[in-house]
Short mmCIF file of C-alpha atoms in Angstrom, two decimals:
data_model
loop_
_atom_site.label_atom_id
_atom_site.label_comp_id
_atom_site.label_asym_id
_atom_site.label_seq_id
_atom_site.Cartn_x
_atom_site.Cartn_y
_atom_site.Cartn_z
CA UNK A 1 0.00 0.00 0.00
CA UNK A 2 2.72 2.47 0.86
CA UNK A 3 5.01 2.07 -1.61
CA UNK A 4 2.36 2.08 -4.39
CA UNK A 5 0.46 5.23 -3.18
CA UNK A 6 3.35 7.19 -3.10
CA UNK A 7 4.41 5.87 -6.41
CA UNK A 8 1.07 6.30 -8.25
CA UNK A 9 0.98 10.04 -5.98
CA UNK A 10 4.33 10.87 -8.23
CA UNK A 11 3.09 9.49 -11.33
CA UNK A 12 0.15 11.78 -10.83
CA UNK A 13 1.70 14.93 -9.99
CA UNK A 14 4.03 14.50 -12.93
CA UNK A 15 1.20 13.74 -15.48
CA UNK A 16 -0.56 17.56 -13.99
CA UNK A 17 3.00 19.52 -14.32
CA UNK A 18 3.27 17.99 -17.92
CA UNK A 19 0.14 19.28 -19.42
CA UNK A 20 0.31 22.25 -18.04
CA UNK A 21 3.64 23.01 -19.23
CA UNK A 22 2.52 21.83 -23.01
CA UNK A 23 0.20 24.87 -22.09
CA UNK A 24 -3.08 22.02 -22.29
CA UNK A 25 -4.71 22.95 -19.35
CA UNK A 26 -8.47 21.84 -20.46
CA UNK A 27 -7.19 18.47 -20.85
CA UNK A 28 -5.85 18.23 -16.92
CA UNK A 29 -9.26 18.33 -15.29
CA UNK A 30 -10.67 15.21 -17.14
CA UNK A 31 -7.35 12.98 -17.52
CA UNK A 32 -6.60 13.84 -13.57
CA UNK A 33 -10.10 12.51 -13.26
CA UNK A 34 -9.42 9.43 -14.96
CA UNK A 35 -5.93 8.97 -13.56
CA UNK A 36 -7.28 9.58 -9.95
CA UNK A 37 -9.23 6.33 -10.38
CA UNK A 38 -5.92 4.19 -10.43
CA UNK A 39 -4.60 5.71 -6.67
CA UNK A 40 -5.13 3.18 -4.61
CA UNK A 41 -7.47 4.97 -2.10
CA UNK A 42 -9.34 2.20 -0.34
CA UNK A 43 -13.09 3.32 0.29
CA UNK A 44 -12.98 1.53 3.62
CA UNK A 45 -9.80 3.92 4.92
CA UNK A 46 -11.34 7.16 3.66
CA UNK A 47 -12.38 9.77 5.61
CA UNK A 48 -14.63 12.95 4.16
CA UNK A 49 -13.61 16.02 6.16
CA UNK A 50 -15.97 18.42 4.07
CA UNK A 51 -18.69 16.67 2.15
CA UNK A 52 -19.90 18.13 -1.39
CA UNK A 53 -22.25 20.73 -0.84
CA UNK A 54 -21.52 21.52 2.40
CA UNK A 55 -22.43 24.80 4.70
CA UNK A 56 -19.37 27.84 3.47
CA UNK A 57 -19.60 31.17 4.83
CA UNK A 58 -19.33 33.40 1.49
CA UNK A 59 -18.76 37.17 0.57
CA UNK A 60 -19.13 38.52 -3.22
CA UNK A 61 -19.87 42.08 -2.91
CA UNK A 62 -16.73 43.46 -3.44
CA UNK A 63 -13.12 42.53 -3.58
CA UNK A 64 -11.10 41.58 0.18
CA UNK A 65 -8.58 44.01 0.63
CA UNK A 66 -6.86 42.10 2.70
CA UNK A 67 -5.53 38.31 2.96
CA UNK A 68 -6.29 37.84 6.83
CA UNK A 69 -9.27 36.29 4.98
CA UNK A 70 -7.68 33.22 4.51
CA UNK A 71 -6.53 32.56 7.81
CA UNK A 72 -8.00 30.39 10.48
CA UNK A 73 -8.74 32.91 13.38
CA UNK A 74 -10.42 35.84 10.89
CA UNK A 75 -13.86 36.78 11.86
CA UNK A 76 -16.53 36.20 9.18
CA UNK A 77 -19.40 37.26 10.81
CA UNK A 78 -20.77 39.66 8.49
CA UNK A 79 -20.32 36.95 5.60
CA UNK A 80 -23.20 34.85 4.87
CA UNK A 81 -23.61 30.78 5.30
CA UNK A 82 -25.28 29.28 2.59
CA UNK A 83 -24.85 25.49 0.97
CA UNK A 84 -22.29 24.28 -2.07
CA UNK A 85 -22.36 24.49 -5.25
CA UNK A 86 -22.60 28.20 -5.34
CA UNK A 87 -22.47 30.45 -8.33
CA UNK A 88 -24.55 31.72 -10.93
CA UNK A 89 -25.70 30.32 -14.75
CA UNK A 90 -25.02 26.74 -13.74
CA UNK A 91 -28.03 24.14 -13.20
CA UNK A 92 -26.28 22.29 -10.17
CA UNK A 93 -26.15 25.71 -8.00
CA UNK A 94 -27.78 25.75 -4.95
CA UNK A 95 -26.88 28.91 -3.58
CA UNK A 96 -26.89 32.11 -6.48
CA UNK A 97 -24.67 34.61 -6.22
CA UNK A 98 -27.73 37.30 -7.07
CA UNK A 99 -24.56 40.18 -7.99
CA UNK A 100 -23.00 37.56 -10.36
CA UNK A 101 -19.70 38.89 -9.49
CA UNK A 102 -15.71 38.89 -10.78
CA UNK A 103 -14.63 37.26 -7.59
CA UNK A 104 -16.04 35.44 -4.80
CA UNK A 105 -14.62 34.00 -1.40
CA UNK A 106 -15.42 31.28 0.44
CA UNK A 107 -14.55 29.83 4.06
CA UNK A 108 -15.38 26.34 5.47
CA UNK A 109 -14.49 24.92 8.92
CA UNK A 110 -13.83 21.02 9.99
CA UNK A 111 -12.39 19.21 12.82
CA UNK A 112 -10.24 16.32 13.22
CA UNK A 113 -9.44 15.09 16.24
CA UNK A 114 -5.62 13.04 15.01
CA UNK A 115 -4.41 14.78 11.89
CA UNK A 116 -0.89 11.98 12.13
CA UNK A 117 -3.51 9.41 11.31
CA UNK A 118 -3.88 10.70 7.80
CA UNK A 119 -1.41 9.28 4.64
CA UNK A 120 -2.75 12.42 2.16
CA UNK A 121 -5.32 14.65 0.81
CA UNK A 122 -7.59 14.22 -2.16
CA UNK A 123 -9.14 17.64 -2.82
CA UNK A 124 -12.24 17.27 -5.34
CA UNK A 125 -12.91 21.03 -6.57
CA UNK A 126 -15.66 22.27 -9.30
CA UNK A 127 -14.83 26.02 -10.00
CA UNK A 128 -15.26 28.52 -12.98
CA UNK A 129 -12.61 29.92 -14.33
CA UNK A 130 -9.96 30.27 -11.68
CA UNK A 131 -9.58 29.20 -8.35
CA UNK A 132 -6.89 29.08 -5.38
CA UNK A 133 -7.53 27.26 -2.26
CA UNK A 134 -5.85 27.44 1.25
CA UNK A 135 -5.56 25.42 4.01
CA UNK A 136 -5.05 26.96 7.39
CA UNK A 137 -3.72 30.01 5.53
CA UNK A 138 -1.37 28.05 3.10
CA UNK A 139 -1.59 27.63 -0.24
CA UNK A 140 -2.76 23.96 -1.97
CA UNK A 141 -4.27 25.20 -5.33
CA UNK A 142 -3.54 27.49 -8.07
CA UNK A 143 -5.84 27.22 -11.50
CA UNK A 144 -5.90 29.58 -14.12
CA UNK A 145 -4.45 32.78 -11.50
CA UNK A 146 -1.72 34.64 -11.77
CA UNK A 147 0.56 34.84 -8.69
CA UNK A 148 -1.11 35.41 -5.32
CA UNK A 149 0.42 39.31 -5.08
CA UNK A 150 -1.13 39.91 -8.99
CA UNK A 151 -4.07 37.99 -7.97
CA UNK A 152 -4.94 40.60 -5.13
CA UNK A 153 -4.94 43.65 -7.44
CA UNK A 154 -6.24 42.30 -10.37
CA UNK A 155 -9.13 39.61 -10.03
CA UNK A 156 -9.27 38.17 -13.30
CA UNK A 157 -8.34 34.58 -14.36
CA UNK A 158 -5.58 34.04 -16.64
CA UNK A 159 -7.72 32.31 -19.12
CA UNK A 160 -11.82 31.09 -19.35
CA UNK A 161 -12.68 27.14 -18.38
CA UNK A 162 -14.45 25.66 -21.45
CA UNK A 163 -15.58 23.08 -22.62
CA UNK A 164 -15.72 19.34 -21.17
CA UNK A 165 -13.71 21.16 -18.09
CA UNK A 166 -16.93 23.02 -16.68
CA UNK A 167 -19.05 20.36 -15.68
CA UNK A 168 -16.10 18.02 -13.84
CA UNK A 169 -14.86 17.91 -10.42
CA UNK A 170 -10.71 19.17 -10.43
CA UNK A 171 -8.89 16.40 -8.20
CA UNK A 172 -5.38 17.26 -6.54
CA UNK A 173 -3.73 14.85 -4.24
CA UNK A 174 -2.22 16.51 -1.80
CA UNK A 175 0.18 16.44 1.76
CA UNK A 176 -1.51 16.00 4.97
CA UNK A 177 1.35 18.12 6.50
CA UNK A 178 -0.99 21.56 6.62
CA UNK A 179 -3.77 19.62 9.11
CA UNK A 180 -3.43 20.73 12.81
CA UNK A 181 -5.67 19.09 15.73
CA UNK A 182 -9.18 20.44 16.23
CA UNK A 183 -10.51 23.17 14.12
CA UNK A 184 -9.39 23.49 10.43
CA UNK A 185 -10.48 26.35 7.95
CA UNK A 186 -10.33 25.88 4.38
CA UNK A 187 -10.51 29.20 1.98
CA UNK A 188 -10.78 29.31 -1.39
CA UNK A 189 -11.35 32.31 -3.93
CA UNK A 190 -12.99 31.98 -7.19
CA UNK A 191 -12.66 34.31 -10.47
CA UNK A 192 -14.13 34.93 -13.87
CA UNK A 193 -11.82 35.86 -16.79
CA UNK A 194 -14.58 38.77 -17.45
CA UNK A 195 -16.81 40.84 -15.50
CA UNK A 196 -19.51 40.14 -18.09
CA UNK A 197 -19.05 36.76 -17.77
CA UNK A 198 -22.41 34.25 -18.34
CA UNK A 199 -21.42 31.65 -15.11
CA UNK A 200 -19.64 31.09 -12.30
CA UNK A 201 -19.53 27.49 -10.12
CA UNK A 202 -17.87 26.66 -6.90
CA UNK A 203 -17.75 23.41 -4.81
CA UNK A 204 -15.40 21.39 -3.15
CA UNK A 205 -14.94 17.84 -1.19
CA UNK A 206 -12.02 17.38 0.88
CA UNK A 207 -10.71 13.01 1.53
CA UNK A 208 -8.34 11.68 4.12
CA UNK A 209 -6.68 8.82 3.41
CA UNK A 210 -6.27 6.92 6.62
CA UNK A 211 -2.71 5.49 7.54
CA UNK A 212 -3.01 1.90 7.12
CA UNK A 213 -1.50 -0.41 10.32
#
């Protein structure tokens, strides 16, 4: 089990740099998909930290002018808690962003009581166009942005998702190193390539892979 995780984990990784470097970055969502069906990521030592369409507290109104947003300890409480997938021009959404705005931020919190007992992470993310996601305040995943200090002045994407790449769930495998004991906070920012663009989507489910004995 150990040996071959970590082996298919590298084979996966490498497959992800690749494309994007050939610049063929609506291929990655749907091989990643298929490829993420050969890590051997036993059902029966899985644990779901944050379910699909969970509760996030979300805010859309206007762009965060500063980053203390991503961090565990910020205080969201004028930010409203609605259910995943959110967004607007999509069928699956259940909670619309009325504004249909550039950029929108979301926050979810999970416990765990034993974060050593965890191997990895499989993040399963749905977004449109670009996304970045934090863990505890640390970066796991970069789509279609430009670097985080470009990325706070300027919210566009780098480029519009199209195609097959819309509908499907973006899997990264990930290090467990980031998890801490008790409360966790995952953040995540989404943005459209336009301000006049015609749909936005955001949802995300977050795996543990359980050591095995």
């Amino acid at each position: 089990f150990g040996n071959s995780f970590h082996q298919t984990l590298w084979a996966f990784k490498q497959v992800k740099q690749d494309l994007e470097f050939q610049g063929r970055h609506h291929e990655v969502n749907g091989l990643l998909e298929e490829l993420s069906k050969e890590v051997p990521w036993p059902s029966s030592m899985t644990e779901i930290l944050v379910h699909k369409g969970s509760s996030w507290q979300f805010h859309h109104r206007k762009l965060v002018s500063s980053r203390a947003w991503r961090e565990p300890g910020f205080s969201a409480h004028d930010w409203r808690t609605e259910d995943a997938p959110f967004g607007y021009g999509e069928d699956a959404v259940a909670t619309m962003l009325e504004s249909r705005p550039q950029t929108a931020y979301f926050r979810c919190t999970f416990h765990i009581d034993d974060p050593a007992r965890l191997e990895a992470l499989k993040m399963r993310i749905r977004y449109d166009d670009g996304v970045a996601v934090f863990l505890n305040g640390t970066e796991m995943v970069r789509h279609y942005l430009p670097g985080d200090d470009e990325t706070h002045y300027d919210p566009r994407s780098t480029e519009p998702m199209l195609g097959f790449g819309e509908p499907l769930y973006n899997v990264e495998v990930l290090e467990s190193a980031m998890l801490k004991t008790g409360n966790n906070t995952i953040a995540a920012e989404v943005h459209q390539h336009k301000p006049d663009s015609s749909d936005l989507i955001f949802d995300l489910q977050l795996e543990g892979l359980v050591k095995g004995e």
